[in-house]
mmCIF file of C-alpha atoms and ligand atoms in Angstrom:
data_model
loop_
_atom_site.group_PDB
_atom_site.id
_atom_site.type_symbol
_atom_site.label_atom_id
_atom_site.label_comp_id
_atom_site.label_asym_id
_atom_site.label_seq_id
_atom_site.Cartn_x
_atom_site.Cartn_y
_atom_site.Cartn_z
ATOM 1 C CA UNK A 95 -0.007 -0.553 0.841
ATOM 2 C CA UNK A 96 1.631 3.840 -0.652
ATOM 3 C CA UNK A 97 0.266 5.591 1.311
ATOM 4 C CA UNK A 98 -1.682 4.511 4.555
ATOM 5 C CA UNK A 99 -5.067 6.081 4.653
ATOM 6 C CA UNK A 100 -5.503 8.213 7.357
ATOM 7 C CA UNK A 101 -8.601 7.497 9.570
ATOM 8 C CA UNK A 102 -9.887 8.617 12.486
ATOM 9 C CA UNK A 103 -12.018 6.134 14.833
ATOM 10 C CA UNK A 104 -14.181 7.768 17.549
ATOM 11 C CA UNK A 105 -15.357 5.254 20.411
ATOM 12 C CA UNK A 106 -15.170 3.511 23.198
ATOM 13 C CA UNK A 107 -11.978 2.554 25.498
ATOM 14 C CA UNK A 108 -12.813 -0.698 27.565
ATOM 15 C CA UNK A 109 -11.517 -3.598 29.914
ATOM 16 C CA UNK A 110 -12.791 -6.642 29.358
ATOM 17 C CA UNK A 111 -13.427 -9.544 31.989
ATOM 18 C CA UNK A 112 -13.583 -12.369 30.195
ATOM 19 C CA UNK A 113 -14.540 -15.773 31.723
ATOM 20 C CA UNK A 114 -14.806 -18.955 29.667
ATOM 21 C CA UNK A 115 -17.579 -21.559 30.282
ATOM 22 C CA UNK A 116 -19.529 -24.165 29.451
ATOM 23 C CA UNK A 117 -22.749 -22.437 28.268
ATOM 24 C CA UNK A 118 -23.868 -18.939 28.592
ATOM 25 C CA UNK A 119 -25.762 -18.995 31.981
ATOM 26 C CA UNK A 120 -29.246 -18.702 32.370
ATOM 27 C CA UNK A 121 -31.347 -16.390 34.647
ATOM 28 C CA UNK A 122 -30.494 -17.841 38.176
ATOM 29 C CA UNK A 123 -28.213 -19.726 37.069
ATOM 30 C CA UNK A 124 -24.559 -19.914 38.835
ATOM 31 C CA UNK A 125 -21.786 -21.336 36.801
ATOM 32 C CA UNK A 126 -17.811 -22.096 37.530
ATOM 33 C CA UNK A 127 -15.598 -20.616 34.705
ATOM 34 C CA UNK A 128 -13.227 -22.684 33.347
ATOM 35 C CA UNK A 129 -10.804 -19.709 32.367
ATOM 36 C CA UNK A 130 -10.791 -16.636 33.251
ATOM 37 C CA UNK A 131 -8.520 -13.343 31.782
ATOM 38 C CA UNK A 132 -8.234 -9.511 31.288
ATOM 39 C CA UNK A 133 -7.392 -7.802 28.220
ATOM 40 C CA UNK A 134 -7.789 -3.689 26.503
ATOM 41 C CA UNK A 135 -11.180 -4.086 24.555
ATOM 42 C CA UNK A 136 -14.115 -1.701 23.968
ATOM 43 C CA UNK A 137 -15.822 -1.032 20.395
ATOM 44 C CA UNK A 138 -14.277 2.197 19.313
ATOM 45 C CA UNK A 139 -10.423 0.788 21.068
ATOM 46 C CA UNK A 140 -10.990 -2.639 19.059
ATOM 47 C CA UNK A 141 -11.688 -1.578 15.796
ATOM 48 C CA UNK A 142 -8.687 1.804 15.614
ATOM 49 C CA UNK A 143 -6.312 -1.500 16.496
ATOM 50 C CA UNK A 144 -8.568 -3.351 13.398
ATOM 51 C CA UNK A 145 -8.216 -0.673 11.096
ATOM 52 C CA UNK A 146 -4.065 0.128 12.217
ATOM 53 C CA UNK A 147 -3.566 -3.608 11.864
ATOM 54 C CA UNK A 148 -4.784 -3.902 8.767
ATOM 55 C CA UNK A 149 -2.469 -0.927 7.087
ATOM 56 C CA UNK A 150 -4.393 2.639 8.182
ATOM 57 C CA UNK A 151 -2.717 5.427 9.840
ATOM 58 C CA UNK A 152 -5.332 5.857 12.665
ATOM 59 C CA UNK A 153 -5.924 8.723 15.449
ATOM 60 C CA UNK A 154 -8.633 7.603 17.838
ATOM 61 C CA UNK A 155 -10.814 9.665 19.464
ATOM 62 C CA UNK A 156 -12.164 8.452 22.792
ATOM 63 C CA UNK A 157 -11.952 9.089 26.964
ATOM 64 C CA UNK A 158 -10.917 6.987 29.390
ATOM 65 C CA UNK A 159 -10.612 7.267 33.413
ATOM 66 C CA UNK A 160 -8.024 9.202 35.687
ATOM 67 C CA UNK A 161 -6.890 5.433 36.749
ATOM 68 C CA UNK A 162 -3.928 3.164 36.364
ATOM 69 C CA UNK A 163 -6.081 1.251 33.627
ATOM 70 C CA UNK A 164 -6.310 4.890 31.417
ATOM 71 C CA UNK A 165 -2.905 5.347 31.862
ATOM 72 C CA UNK A 166 -1.851 1.576 29.998
ATOM 73 C CA UNK A 167 -4.196 1.612 27.733
ATOM 74 C CA UNK A 168 -2.858 4.673 26.117
ATOM 75 C CA UNK A 169 1.052 3.129 26.379
ATOM 76 C CA UNK A 170 -0.863 0.285 24.603
ATOM 77 C CA UNK A 171 -2.714 2.005 21.681
ATOM 78 C CA UNK A 172 1.235 4.214 21.721
ATOM 79 C CA UNK A 173 2.750 1.057 20.891
ATOM 80 C CA UNK A 174 0.591 -0.368 18.272
ATOM 81 C CA UNK A 175 1.156 2.752 16.178
ATOM 82 C CA UNK A 176 -2.147 4.366 17.238
ATOM 83 C CA UNK A 177 -2.089 8.077 17.133
ATOM 84 C CA UNK A 178 -2.939 8.991 20.689
ATOM 85 C CA UNK A 179 -3.171 12.697 21.226
ATOM 86 C CA UNK A 180 -6.925 12.896 21.199
ATOM 87 C CA UNK A 181 -8.050 10.204 24.114
ATOM 88 C CA UNK A 182 -8.293 12.255 26.854
ATOM 89 C CA UNK A 183 -9.205 11.355 30.963
ATOM 90 C CA UNK A 184 -11.657 12.096 33.025
ATOM 91 C CA UNK A 185 -13.515 10.240 35.984
ATOM 92 C CA UNK A 186 -12.589 8.188 38.123
ATOM 93 C CA UNK A 187 -12.943 5.035 36.365
ATOM 94 C CA UNK A 188 -11.837 3.159 32.835
ATOM 95 C CA UNK A 189 -15.143 2.220 30.987
ATOM 96 C CA UNK A 190 -14.987 -1.805 31.560
ATOM 97 C CA UNK A 191 -16.561 -4.937 30.285
ATOM 98 C CA UNK A 192 -18.006 -8.412 31.723
ATOM 99 C CA UNK A 193 -17.683 -11.078 29.626
ATOM 100 C CA UNK A 194 -18.744 -14.886 29.016
ATOM 101 C CA UNK A 195 -17.703 -16.665 25.947
ATOM 102 C CA UNK A 196 -18.970 -20.444 25.569
ATOM 103 C CA UNK A 197 -17.316 -23.944 24.315
ATOM 104 C CA UNK A 198 -18.782 -23.005 20.850
ATOM 105 C CA UNK A 199 -16.854 -19.463 21.052
ATOM 106 C CA UNK A 200 -20.959 -16.717 21.846
ATOM 107 C CA UNK A 201 -20.729 -14.693 23.936
ATOM 108 C CA UNK A 202 -22.756 -12.570 25.852
ATOM 109 C CA UNK A 203 -21.449 -9.004 27.064
ATOM 110 C CA UNK A 204 -22.129 -5.884 29.608
ATOM 111 C CA UNK A 205 -20.011 -3.033 29.723
ATOM 112 C CA UNK A 206 -19.927 -0.355 32.604
ATOM 113 C CA UNK A 207 -19.623 2.791 30.184
ATOM 114 C CA UNK A 208 -17.151 4.518 32.883
ATOM 115 C CA UNK A 209 -15.435 7.695 31.170
ATOM 116 C CA UNK A 210 -16.925 6.634 27.572
ATOM 117 C CA UNK A 211 -19.783 8.581 28.282
ATOM 118 C CA UNK A 212 -17.592 11.559 29.054
ATOM 119 C CA UNK A 213 -16.678 12.184 25.909
ATOM 120 C CA UNK A 214 -18.646 15.127 24.929
ATOM 121 C CA UNK A 215 -19.216 16.544 21.252
ATOM 122 C CA UNK A 216 -16.869 20.230 22.578
ATOM 123 C CA UNK A 217 -14.202 17.014 22.928
ATOM 124 C CA UNK A 218 -15.098 17.209 19.266
ATOM 125 C CA UNK A 219 -15.099 19.794 18.189
ATOM 126 C CA UNK A 220 -11.104 20.374 19.736
ATOM 127 C CA UNK A 221 -10.632 17.461 16.640
ATOM 128 C CA UNK A 222 -12.710 18.505 13.873
ATOM 129 C CA UNK A 223 -9.878 19.498 11.709
ATOM 130 C CA UNK A 224 -8.534 16.575 11.666
ATOM 131 C CA UNK A 225 -11.829 14.706 11.253
ATOM 132 C CA UNK A 226 -12.144 16.857 8.382
ATOM 133 C CA UNK A 227 -9.109 15.630 6.914
ATOM 134 C CA UNK A 228 -9.583 12.383 6.854
ATOM 135 C CA UNK A 229 -10.375 9.542 4.512
ATOM 136 C CA UNK A 230 -12.834 8.097 6.581
ATOM 137 C CA UNK A 231 -14.276 8.551 9.875
ATOM 138 C CA UNK A 232 -15.420 4.726 11.920
ATOM 139 C CA UNK A 233 -17.649 5.492 14.515
ATOM 140 C CA UNK A 234 -19.795 2.589 17.022
ATOM 141 C CA UNK A 235 -22.666 4.184 19.434
ATOM 142 C CA UNK A 236 -20.949 3.107 23.048
ATOM 143 C CA UNK A 237 -19.934 6.594 23.474
ATOM 144 C CA UNK A 238 -22.865 9.282 23.892
ATOM 145 C CA UNK A 239 -25.544 9.352 20.999
ATOM 146 C CA UNK A 240 -25.065 13.302 20.824
ATOM 147 C CA UNK A 241 -20.968 13.155 20.386
ATOM 148 C CA UNK A 242 -21.404 9.971 17.599
ATOM 149 C CA UNK A 243 -24.379 12.410 15.653
ATOM 150 C CA UNK A 244 -22.366 15.561 15.847
ATOM 151 C CA UNK A 245 -19.731 13.850 14.632
ATOM 152 C CA UNK A 246 -20.807 12.975 12.131
ATOM 153 C CA UNK A 247 -22.615 16.209 10.825
ATOM 154 C CA UNK A 248 -19.209 17.703 10.677
ATOM 155 C CA UNK A 249 -17.704 14.360 8.392
ATOM 156 C CA UNK A 250 -21.024 14.881 6.410
ATOM 157 C CA UNK A 251 -20.199 18.463 5.984
ATOM 158 C CA UNK A 252 -16.770 17.759 4.940
ATOM 159 C CA UNK A 253 -17.895 15.399 2.592
ATOM 160 C CA UNK A 254 -15.933 12.578 4.497
ATOM 161 C CA UNK A 255 -17.619 9.084 4.002
ATOM 162 C CA UNK A 256 -18.696 8.161 6.935
ATOM 163 C CA UNK A 257 -19.098 4.014 8.350
ATOM 164 C CA UNK A 258 -20.886 3.767 11.343
ATOM 165 C CA UNK A 259 -21.179 0.451 13.554
ATOM 166 C CA UNK A 260 -24.153 1.082 15.370
ATOM 167 C CA UNK A 261 -23.440 -1.000 18.163
ATOM 168 C CA UNK A 262 -25.201 -1.644 20.808
ATOM 169 C CA UNK A 263 -28.026 -0.831 19.046
ATOM 170 C CA UNK A 264 -30.104 1.670 21.137
ATOM 171 C CA UNK A 265 -34.192 2.562 20.423
ATOM 172 C CA UNK A 266 -32.829 6.560 21.201
ATOM 173 C CA UNK A 267 -30.581 5.169 17.296
ATOM 174 C CA UNK A 268 -33.600 4.543 15.776
ATOM 175 C CA UNK A 269 -35.957 7.422 16.691
ATOM 176 C CA UNK A 270 -33.087 9.350 15.572
ATOM 177 C CA UNK A 271 -33.374 8.478 11.665
ATOM 178 C CA UNK A 272 -29.428 8.890 11.174
ATOM 179 C CA UNK A 273 -27.832 9.355 7.477
ATOM 180 C CA UNK A 274 -24.151 7.918 7.225
ATOM 181 C CA UNK A 275 -22.808 6.650 3.771
ATOM 182 C CA UNK A 276 -22.456 3.219 5.532
ATOM 183 C CA UNK A 277 -23.432 0.757 8.050
ATOM 184 C CA UNK A 278 -21.937 -2.443 8.831
ATOM 185 C CA UNK A 279 -24.049 -4.150 11.198
ATOM 186 C CA UNK A 280 -25.407 -8.097 12.428
ATOM 187 C CA UNK A 281 -27.883 -10.029 11.143
ATOM 188 C CA UNK A 282 -29.909 -9.050 14.338
ATOM 189 C CA UNK A 283 -29.159 -5.542 15.079
ATOM 190 C CA UNK A 284 -30.210 -4.600 11.165
ATOM 191 C CA UNK A 285 -33.672 -7.260 11.941
ATOM 192 C CA UNK A 286 -34.218 -4.434 14.569
ATOM 193 C CA UNK A 287 -32.711 -1.772 13.008
ATOM 194 C CA UNK A 288 -35.498 -1.817 9.867
ATOM 195 C CA UNK A 289 -38.395 -3.776 11.920
ATOM 196 C CA UNK A 290 -37.497 -6.331 9.255
ATOM 197 C CA UNK A 291 -37.757 -10.562 9.618
ATOM 198 C CA UNK A 292 -34.132 -11.658 8.257
ATOM 199 C CA UNK A 293 -36.341 -13.607 5.423
ATOM 200 C CA UNK A 294 -37.940 -9.695 4.581
ATOM 201 C CA UNK A 295 -34.400 -8.284 4.571
ATOM 202 C CA UNK A 296 -33.752 -11.173 1.851
ATOM 203 C CA UNK A 297 -36.632 -10.467 -0.056
ATOM 204 C CA UNK A 298 -36.668 -6.631 -0.080
ATOM 205 C CA UNK A 299 -33.167 -5.590 0.230
ATOM 206 C CA UNK A 300 -34.145 -1.528 -0.981
ATOM 207 C CA UNK A 301 -36.360 -1.576 1.469
ATOM 208 C CA UNK A 302 -34.517 -2.526 4.014
ATOM 209 C CA UNK A 303 -31.300 0.493 3.288
ATOM 210 C CA UNK A 304 -34.176 3.138 2.741
ATOM 211 C CA UNK A 305 -35.776 1.902 6.428
ATOM 212 C CA UNK A 306 -31.546 1.635 7.582
ATOM 213 C CA UNK A 307 -31.191 5.803 5.644
ATOM 214 C CA UNK A 308 -27.778 4.593 4.385
ATOM 215 C CA UNK A 309 -26.106 4.620 1.192
ATOM 216 C CA UNK A 310 -24.904 1.255 1.797
ATOM 217 C CA UNK A 311 -26.086 -1.841 4.138
ATOM 218 C CA UNK A 312 -23.298 -4.275 5.018
ATOM 219 C CA UNK A 313 -25.342 -7.079 7.193
ATOM 220 C CA UNK A 314 -22.601 -9.718 8.596
ATOM 221 C CA UNK A 315 -23.893 -12.358 9.804
ATOM 222 C CA UNK A 316 -21.741 -14.843 11.105
ATOM 223 C CA UNK A 317 -20.305 -17.883 8.686
ATOM 224 C CA UNK A 318 -22.759 -17.356 6.550
ATOM 225 C CA UNK A 319 -22.577 -14.435 3.600
ATOM 226 C CA UNK A 320 -22.064 -11.146 4.160
ATOM 227 C CA UNK A 321 -24.658 -9.054 2.681
ATOM 228 C CA UNK A 322 -24.145 -6.089 0.814
ATOM 229 C CA UNK A 323 -26.704 -3.584 -0.289
ATOM 230 C CA UNK A 324 -25.861 -1.022 -1.670
ATOM 231 C CA UNK A 325 -28.138 1.865 -4.427
ATOM 232 C CA UNK A 326 -26.933 -0.319 -7.332
ATOM 233 C CA UNK A 327 -27.973 -3.883 -6.393
ATOM 234 C CA UNK A 328 -26.294 -6.652 -3.259
ATOM 235 C CA UNK A 329 -23.602 -8.745 -2.948
ATOM 236 C CA UNK A 330 -23.710 -12.313 -1.124
ATOM 237 C CA UNK A 331 -19.622 -12.743 -0.307
ATOM 238 C CA UNK A 332 -19.111 -15.711 2.223
ATOM 239 C CA UNK A 333 -16.473 -15.495 4.715
ATOM 240 C CA UNK A 334 -13.331 -18.440 4.816
ATOM 241 C CA UNK A 335 -15.099 -21.034 7.070
ATOM 242 C CA UNK A 336 -13.505 -20.978 10.522
ATOM 243 C CA UNK A 337 -13.837 -22.948 13.911
ATOM 244 C CA UNK A 338 -14.178 -20.285 16.351
ATOM 245 C CA UNK A 339 -12.350 -19.833 19.496
ATOM 246 C CA UNK A 340 -14.262 -16.493 20.922
ATOM 247 C CA UNK A 341 -16.394 -14.531 18.597
ATOM 248 C CA UNK A 342 -15.419 -11.152 21.142
ATOM 249 C CA UNK A 343 -14.253 -8.614 18.362
ATOM 250 C CA UNK A 344 -14.815 -10.146 15.360
ATOM 251 C CA UNK A 345 -17.588 -7.971 14.143
ATOM 252 C CA UNK A 346 -15.166 -5.261 15.082
ATOM 253 C CA UNK A 347 -12.189 -6.376 13.227
ATOM 254 C CA UNK A 348 -14.146 -6.796 10.686
ATOM 255 C CA UNK A 349 -15.268 -2.684 10.664
ATOM 256 C CA UNK A 350 -11.776 -1.932 10.980
ATOM 257 C CA UNK A 351 -10.515 -3.797 8.398
ATOM 258 C CA UNK A 352 -12.755 -2.816 6.023
ATOM 259 C CA UNK A 353 -12.781 1.174 6.482
ATOM 260 C CA UNK A 354 -9.191 0.396 5.999
ATOM 261 C CA UNK A 355 -9.827 -1.734 2.633
ATOM 262 C CA UNK A 356 -12.158 1.223 1.471
ATOM 263 C CA UNK A 357 -10.284 4.241 2.559
ATOM 264 C CA UNK A 358 -7.933 2.399 0.487
ATOM 265 C CA UNK A 359 -9.762 2.422 -3.015
ATOM 266 C CA UNK A 360 -10.157 -1.777 -3.113
ATOM 267 C CA UNK A 361 -13.528 -2.112 -5.252
ATOM 268 C CA UNK A 362 -16.863 -2.915 -2.398
ATOM 269 C CA UNK A 363 -15.926 -6.426 -3.275
ATOM 270 C CA UNK A 364 -12.095 -6.700 -2.331
ATOM 271 C CA UNK A 365 -13.110 -4.819 0.395
ATOM 272 C CA UNK A 366 -15.330 -7.148 1.715
ATOM 273 C CA UNK A 367 -13.724 -10.310 1.557
ATOM 274 C CA UNK A 368 -10.424 -8.214 2.885
ATOM 275 C CA UNK A 369 -13.167 -7.865 6.135
ATOM 276 C CA UNK A 370 -14.323 -10.932 5.954
ATOM 277 C CA UNK A 371 -11.030 -13.102 6.416
ATOM 278 C CA UNK A 372 -10.119 -10.264 9.379
ATOM 279 C CA UNK A 373 -13.643 -10.845 11.024
ATOM 280 C CA UNK A 374 -12.308 -14.902 10.570
ATOM 281 C CA UNK A 375 -9.210 -14.346 12.037
ATOM 282 C CA UNK A 376 -10.258 -12.197 14.821
ATOM 283 C CA UNK A 377 -11.985 -15.715 15.837
ATOM 284 C CA UNK A 378 -8.859 -18.091 16.462
ATOM 285 C CA UNK A 379 -7.709 -16.979 19.210
ATOM 286 C CA UNK A 380 -9.432 -15.539 22.787
ATOM 287 C CA UNK A 381 -9.822 -11.736 23.628
ATOM 288 C CA UNK A 382 -10.606 -8.715 21.572
ATOM 289 C CA UNK A 383 -7.706 -7.457 20.638
ATOM 290 C CA UNK A 384 -4.879 -10.113 21.190
ATOM 291 C CA UNK A 385 -6.688 -11.826 17.947
ATOM 292 C CA UNK A 386 -7.508 -9.085 15.977
ATOM 293 C CA UNK A 387 -5.171 -10.101 12.618
ATOM 294 C CA UNK A 388 -1.871 -7.617 10.777
ATOM 295 C CA UNK A 389 -2.530 -7.313 6.699
ATOM 296 C CA UNK A 390 -0.592 -10.464 5.847
ATOM 297 C CA UNK A 391 -2.637 -12.514 7.874
ATOM 298 C CA UNK A 392 -5.323 -11.014 6.371
ATOM 299 C CA UNK A 393 -4.080 -10.819 2.805
ATOM 300 C CA UNK A 394 -3.545 -14.781 3.349
ATOM 301 C CA UNK A 395 -6.156 -15.710 4.005
ATOM 302 C CA UNK A 396 -8.764 -14.475 0.936
ATOM 303 C CA UNK A 397 -9.265 -15.650 -1.979
ATOM 304 C CA UNK A 398 -7.109 -16.437 -5.179
ATOM 305 C CA UNK A 399 -9.296 -15.219 -7.666
ATOM 306 C CA UNK A 400 -8.352 -17.327 -11.026
HETATM 307 O O1 RIB B 739 -17.016 -5.878 20.384
HETATM 308 C C1 RIB B 739 -16.658 -6.347 21.780
HETATM 309 C C2 RIB B 739 -16.799 -5.513 22.285
HETATM 310 O O2 RIB B 739 -18.089 -4.940 22.992
HETATM 311 C C3 RIB B 739 -15.555 -5.846 23.691
HETATM 312 O O3 RIB B 739 -13.928 -5.200 23.808
HETATM 313 C C4 RIB B 739 -16.159 -4.915 24.885
HETATM 314 O O4 RIB B 739 -15.396 -4.276 25.720
HETATM 315 C C5 RIB B 739 -17.599 -4.024 24.685
HETATM 316 O O5 RIB B 739 -17.420 -3.272 23.951
#
């Protein structure tokens, strides 16, 4: 890649506390974990890291607490080559997530936002020039919605492509009817966002895209083909088939890799292959960030064209 695309990510930074369990606990159940570990996570930082490892020049705008975890987190991102000057510190605690992962690699996550909820529109304003000069802006929904909407407004007004992963999906977001260039979301989020069943989205993709208020809608579906709905039609692109170890962060790996692929001028179909490979590789190790793949590993998993 001649010149790494400069992208800006706005989003959360969490410390993930993960327990391996035989199955996801049901209400009222007490379970014994088979392993426990802690690593850095948060959808914003995971996607920033995925974009950096995929070959991007990445700035993360976010907020950690004034605690040791916050300091260590910033050092960690810096060591990964991510620009951290726009990460501020506020309040006593860095965000954290409590995660269970079962034997099939499926997970459930509860997030305590901590400092992530201190990121305000005024902080985005401080970095408006950076956003306006970016090749793309990538966001999720673990920071306050007014902050996310403000950043989208700045980028859109400057003609910067906005890629939004509306996760975790909220009714507040659905009601806001936000218009963006690209939405990346999983099948459950897509169905909830557009109030259609999976079958209805398959049968009437343009109705789904219109209801989602975006130019292109990318729906990840685990090991099933990724569905891409654009103004001119649909694509279904099968991901590499792997046996997942831990699916935490796989969607983030997809979003970060797709952003770099598209910002560096890859054709849409190739960019989806690139992102599918990143997402599949991210399921092959434990923890969100430790398993996010680098550019060479991603390319090695992309199907060779005949
Ligand atoms: O997408 C995975 C991430 O969701 C985890 O790293 C956790 O922190 C939550 O934000």
